[in-house]
CSV table of C-alpha atoms in Angstrom, one decimal:
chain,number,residue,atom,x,y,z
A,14,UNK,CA,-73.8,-112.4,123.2
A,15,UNK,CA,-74.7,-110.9,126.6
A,16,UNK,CA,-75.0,-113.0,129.8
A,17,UNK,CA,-75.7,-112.2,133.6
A,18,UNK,CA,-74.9,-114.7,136.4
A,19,UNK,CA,-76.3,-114.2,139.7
A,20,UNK,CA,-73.6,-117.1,141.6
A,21,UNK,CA,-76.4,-117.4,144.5
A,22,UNK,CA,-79.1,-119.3,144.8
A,23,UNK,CA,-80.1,-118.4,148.0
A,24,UNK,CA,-79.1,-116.0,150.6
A,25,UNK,CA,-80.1,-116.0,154.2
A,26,UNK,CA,-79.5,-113.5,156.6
A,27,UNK,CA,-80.7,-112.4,159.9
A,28,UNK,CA,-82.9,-109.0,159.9
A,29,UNK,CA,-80.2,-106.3,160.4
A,30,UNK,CA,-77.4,-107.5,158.9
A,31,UNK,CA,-75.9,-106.4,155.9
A,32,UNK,CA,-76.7,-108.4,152.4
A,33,UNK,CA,-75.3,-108.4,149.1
A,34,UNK,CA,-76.3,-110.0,146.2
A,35,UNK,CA,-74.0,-110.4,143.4
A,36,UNK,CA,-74.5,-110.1,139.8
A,37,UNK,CA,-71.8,-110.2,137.4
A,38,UNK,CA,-72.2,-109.7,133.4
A,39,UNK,CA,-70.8,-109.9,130.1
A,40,UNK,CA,-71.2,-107.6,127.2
A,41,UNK,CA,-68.7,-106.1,124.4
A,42,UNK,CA,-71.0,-102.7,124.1
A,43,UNK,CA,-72.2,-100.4,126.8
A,44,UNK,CA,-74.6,-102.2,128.8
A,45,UNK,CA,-77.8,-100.6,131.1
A,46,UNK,CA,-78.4,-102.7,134.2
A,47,UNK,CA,-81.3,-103.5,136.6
A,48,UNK,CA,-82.4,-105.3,139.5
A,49,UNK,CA,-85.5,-106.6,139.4
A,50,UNK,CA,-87.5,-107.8,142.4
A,51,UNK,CA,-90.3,-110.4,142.8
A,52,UNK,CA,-92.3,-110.7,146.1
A,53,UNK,CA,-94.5,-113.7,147.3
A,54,UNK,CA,-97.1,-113.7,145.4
A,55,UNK,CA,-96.7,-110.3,143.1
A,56,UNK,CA,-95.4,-109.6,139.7
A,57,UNK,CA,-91.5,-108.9,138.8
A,58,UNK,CA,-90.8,-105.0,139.3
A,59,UNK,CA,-88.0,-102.4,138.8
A,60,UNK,CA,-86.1,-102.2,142.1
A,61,UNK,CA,-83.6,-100.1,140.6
A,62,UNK,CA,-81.0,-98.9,137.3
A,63,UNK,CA,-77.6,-98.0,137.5
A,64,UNK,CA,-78.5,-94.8,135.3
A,65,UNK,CA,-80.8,-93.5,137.7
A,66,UNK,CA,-78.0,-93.7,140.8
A,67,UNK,CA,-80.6,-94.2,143.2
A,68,UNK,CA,-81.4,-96.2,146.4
A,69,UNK,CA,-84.6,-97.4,146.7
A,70,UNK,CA,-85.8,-99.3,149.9
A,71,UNK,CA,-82.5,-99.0,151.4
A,72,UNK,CA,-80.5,-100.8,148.2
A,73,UNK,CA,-78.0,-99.3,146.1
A,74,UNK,CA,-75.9,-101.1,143.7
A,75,UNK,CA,-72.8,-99.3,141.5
A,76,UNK,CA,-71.9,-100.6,138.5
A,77,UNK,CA,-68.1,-101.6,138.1
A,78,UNK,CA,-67.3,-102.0,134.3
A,79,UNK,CA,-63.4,-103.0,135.6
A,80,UNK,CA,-64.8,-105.9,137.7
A,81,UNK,CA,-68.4,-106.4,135.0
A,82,UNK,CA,-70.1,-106.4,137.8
A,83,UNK,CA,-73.8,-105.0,139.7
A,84,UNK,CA,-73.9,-106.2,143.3
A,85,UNK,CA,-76.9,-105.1,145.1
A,86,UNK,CA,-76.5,-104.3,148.8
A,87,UNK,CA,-78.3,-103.0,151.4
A,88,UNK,CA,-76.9,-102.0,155.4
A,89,UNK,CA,-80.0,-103.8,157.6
A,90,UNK,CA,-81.6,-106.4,155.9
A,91,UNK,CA,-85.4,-106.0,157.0
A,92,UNK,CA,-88.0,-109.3,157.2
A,93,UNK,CA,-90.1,-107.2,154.1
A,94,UNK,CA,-87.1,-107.2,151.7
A,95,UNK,CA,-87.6,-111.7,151.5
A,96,UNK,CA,-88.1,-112.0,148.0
A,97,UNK,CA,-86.8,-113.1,144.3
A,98,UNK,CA,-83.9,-110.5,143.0
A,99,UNK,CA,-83.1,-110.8,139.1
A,100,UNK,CA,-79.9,-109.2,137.8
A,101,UNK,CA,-80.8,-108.0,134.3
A,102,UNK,CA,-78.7,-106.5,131.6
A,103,UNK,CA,-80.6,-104.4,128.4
A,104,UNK,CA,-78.2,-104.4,125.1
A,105,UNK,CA,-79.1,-103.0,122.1
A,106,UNK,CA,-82.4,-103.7,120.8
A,107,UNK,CA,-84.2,-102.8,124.0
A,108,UNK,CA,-84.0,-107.0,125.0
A,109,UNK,CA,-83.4,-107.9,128.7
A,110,UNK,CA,-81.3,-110.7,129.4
A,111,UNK,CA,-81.6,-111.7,133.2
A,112,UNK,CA,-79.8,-114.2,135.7
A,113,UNK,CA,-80.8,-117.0,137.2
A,114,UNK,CA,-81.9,-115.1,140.5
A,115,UNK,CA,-80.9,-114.9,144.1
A,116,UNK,CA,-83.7,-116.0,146.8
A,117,UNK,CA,-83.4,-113.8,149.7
A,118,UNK,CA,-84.5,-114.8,153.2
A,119,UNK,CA,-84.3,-112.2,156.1
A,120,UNK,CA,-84.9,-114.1,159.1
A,121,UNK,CA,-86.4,-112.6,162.4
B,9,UNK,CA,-103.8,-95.7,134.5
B,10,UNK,CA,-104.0,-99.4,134.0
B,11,UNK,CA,-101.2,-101.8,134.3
B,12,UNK,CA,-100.0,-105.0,132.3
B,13,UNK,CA,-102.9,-107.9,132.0
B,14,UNK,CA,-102.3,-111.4,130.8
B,15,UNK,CA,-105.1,-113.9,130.2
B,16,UNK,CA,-105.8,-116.7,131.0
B,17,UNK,CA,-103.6,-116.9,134.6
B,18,UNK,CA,-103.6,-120.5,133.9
B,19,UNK,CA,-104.2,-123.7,131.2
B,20,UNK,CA,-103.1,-126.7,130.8
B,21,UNK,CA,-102.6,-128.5,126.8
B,22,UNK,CA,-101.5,-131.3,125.7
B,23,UNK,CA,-98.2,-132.0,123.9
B,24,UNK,CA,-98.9,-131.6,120.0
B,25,UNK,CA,-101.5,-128.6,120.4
B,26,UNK,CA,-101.6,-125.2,120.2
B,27,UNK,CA,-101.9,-122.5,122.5
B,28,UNK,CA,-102.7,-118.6,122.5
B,29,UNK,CA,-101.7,-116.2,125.4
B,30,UNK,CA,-103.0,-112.5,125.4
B,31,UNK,CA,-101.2,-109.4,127.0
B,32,UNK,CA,-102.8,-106.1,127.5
B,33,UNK,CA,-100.2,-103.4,127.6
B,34,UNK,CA,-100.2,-100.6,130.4
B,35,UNK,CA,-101.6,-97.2,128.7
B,36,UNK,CA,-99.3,-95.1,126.8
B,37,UNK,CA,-97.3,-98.5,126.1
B,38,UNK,CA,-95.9,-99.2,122.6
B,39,UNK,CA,-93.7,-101.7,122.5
B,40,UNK,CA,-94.2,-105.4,124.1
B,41,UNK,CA,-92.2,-108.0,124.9
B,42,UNK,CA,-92.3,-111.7,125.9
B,43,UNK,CA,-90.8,-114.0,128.1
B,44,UNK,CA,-90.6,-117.5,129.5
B,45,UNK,CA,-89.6,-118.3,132.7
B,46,UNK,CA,-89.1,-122.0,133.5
B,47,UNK,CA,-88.9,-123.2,136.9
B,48,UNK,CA,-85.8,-122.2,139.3
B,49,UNK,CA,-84.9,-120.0,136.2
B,50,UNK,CA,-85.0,-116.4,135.1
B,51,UNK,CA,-86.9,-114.9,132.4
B,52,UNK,CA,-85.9,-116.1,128.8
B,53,UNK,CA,-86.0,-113.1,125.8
B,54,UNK,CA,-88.5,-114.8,123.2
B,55,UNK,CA,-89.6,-111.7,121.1
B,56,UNK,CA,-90.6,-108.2,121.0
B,57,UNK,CA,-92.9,-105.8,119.1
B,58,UNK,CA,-93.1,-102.5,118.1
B,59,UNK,CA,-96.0,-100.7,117.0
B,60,UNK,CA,-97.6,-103.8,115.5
B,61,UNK,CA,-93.8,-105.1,113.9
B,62,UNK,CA,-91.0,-107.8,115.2
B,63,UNK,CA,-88.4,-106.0,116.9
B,64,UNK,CA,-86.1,-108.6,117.7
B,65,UNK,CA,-85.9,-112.1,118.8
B,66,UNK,CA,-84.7,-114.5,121.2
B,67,UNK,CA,-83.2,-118.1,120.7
B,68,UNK,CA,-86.7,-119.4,120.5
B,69,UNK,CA,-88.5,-121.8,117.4
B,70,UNK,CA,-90.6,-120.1,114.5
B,71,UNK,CA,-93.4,-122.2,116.5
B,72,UNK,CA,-93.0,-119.2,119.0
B,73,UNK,CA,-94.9,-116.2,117.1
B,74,UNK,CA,-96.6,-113.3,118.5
B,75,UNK,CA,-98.6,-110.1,117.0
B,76,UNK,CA,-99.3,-106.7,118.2
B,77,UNK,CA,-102.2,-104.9,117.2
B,78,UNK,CA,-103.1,-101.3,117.0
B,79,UNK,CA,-104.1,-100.4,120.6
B,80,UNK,CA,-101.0,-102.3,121.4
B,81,UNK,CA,-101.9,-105.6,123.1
B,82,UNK,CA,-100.3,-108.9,122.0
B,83,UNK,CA,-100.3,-112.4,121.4
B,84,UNK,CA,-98.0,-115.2,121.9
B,85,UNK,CA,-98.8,-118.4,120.0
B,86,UNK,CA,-97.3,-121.8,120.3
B,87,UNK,CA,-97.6,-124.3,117.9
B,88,UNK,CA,-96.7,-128.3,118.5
B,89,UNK,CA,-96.5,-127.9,122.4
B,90,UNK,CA,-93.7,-129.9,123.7
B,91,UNK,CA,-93.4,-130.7,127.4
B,92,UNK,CA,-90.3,-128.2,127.9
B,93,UNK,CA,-92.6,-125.5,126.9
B,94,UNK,CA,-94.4,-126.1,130.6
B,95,UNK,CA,-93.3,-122.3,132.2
B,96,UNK,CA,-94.6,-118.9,133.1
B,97,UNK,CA,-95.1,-116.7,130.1
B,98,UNK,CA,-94.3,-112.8,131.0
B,99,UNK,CA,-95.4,-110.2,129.1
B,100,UNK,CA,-93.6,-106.5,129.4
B,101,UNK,CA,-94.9,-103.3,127.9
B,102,UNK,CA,-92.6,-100.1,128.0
B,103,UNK,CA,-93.1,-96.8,126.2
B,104,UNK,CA,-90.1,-96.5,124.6
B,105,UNK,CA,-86.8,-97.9,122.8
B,106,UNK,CA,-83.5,-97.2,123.7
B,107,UNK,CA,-81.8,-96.3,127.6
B,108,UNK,CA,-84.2,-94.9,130.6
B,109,UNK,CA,-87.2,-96.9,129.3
B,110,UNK,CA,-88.7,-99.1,132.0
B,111,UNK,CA,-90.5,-102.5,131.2
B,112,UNK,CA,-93.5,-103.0,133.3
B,113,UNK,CA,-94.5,-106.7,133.9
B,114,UNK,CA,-97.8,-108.7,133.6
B,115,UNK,CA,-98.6,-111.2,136.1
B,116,UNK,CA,-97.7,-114.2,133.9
B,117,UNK,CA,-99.5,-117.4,132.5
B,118,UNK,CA,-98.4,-120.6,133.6
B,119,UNK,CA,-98.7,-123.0,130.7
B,120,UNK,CA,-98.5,-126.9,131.8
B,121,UNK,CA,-97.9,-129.5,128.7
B,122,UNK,CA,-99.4,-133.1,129.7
């Protein structure tokens, strides 16, 4: 069975400072993962996939099948990127299996 | 090019009833999948369909069942409410199986069981 755990609850960082938010997985197969994001007020959306090797708003993340791991980061934390970040892994059968979510604050 | 709809964005039941959520996929969108999301959680796999069949499930009840009809919207029924089914109900359509596909997400129902 796959899980994702996202260890943070809550990160707070002042605007301009770097943040990372950690996701770590488990999975026997070959596993596709996401970030997910969820501003006040708006719908979860893609932030960004490890297949696509892209940074989007600033954040990259590189998946590390040695270490299972997906941290997100990004160099300058900015007040706009406050939001709800979900780790997600897709397996086989096209099913998403998320963590628990970090809550990000960037604070002025 | 219209996005993911759910209906209605809110309702309350009480335990012991039953209760029908509605998702209208984005256009082009075959494949739908469901998800509840209790509070201070993330998003919980319940099931998924693909051009109008199941296409896997989550650790939910068979008092969780859905359908998918042939323009692709959905329907997520409870039956016997409890009070641990109080969440948000996502729906996600996606035009494809399989690696690259991206799931799009609805805005969410938020079921409360009295």
């Amino acid at each position: 069975a796959q899980r994702v755990t996202q260890p943070e609850k809550l990160l707070s960082v002042f605007k301009g400072a770097p943040v990372e938010l950690k996701c770590n997985y488990s999975y026997s197969g070959s596993p596709e993962l996401f970030w997910y994001v969820q501003y006040s007020r708006q719908r979860l959306q893609l932030l960004l996939r490890h297949i696509s090797r892209e940074s989007i708003k600033g954040f990259t993340a590189d998946l590390n099948k040695g270490e299972t791991s997906f941290h997100l980061k990004k160099p300058f934390a900015q007040e706009e990127d406050s939001a709800m970040y979900y780790c997600a892994l897709k397996a086989a059968g096209n099913k998403l299996t998320f963590g628990g979510g970090t809550r990000v604050l960037v604070k002025p | 090019e219209t996005g993911v709809t759910q209906s209605p964005t809110h309702l309350i039941k009480t335990r012991g009833q039953q209760v029908t959520l509605r998702c209208s996929s984005q256009s082009g969108h075959n494949t739908v999948s469901w998800y509840q999301q209790a509070l201070g959680q993330g998003p919980q796999f319940i099931f998924q369909y693909y051009r109008e069949e199941e296409n896997g499930r989550g650790n939910f009840p068979p008092r969780f069942s859905g359908l998918q009809f042939p323009n692709y919207s959905s329907e997520l029924n409870v039956n016997a409410l409890e009070l641990d089914d109080s969440a948000l109900y996502l729906c996600a359509s996606s035009s494809r199986q399989g690696m690259g596909s991206e799931a799009f997400f609805g805005q969410g129902t938020r079921l409360t069981v009295v």
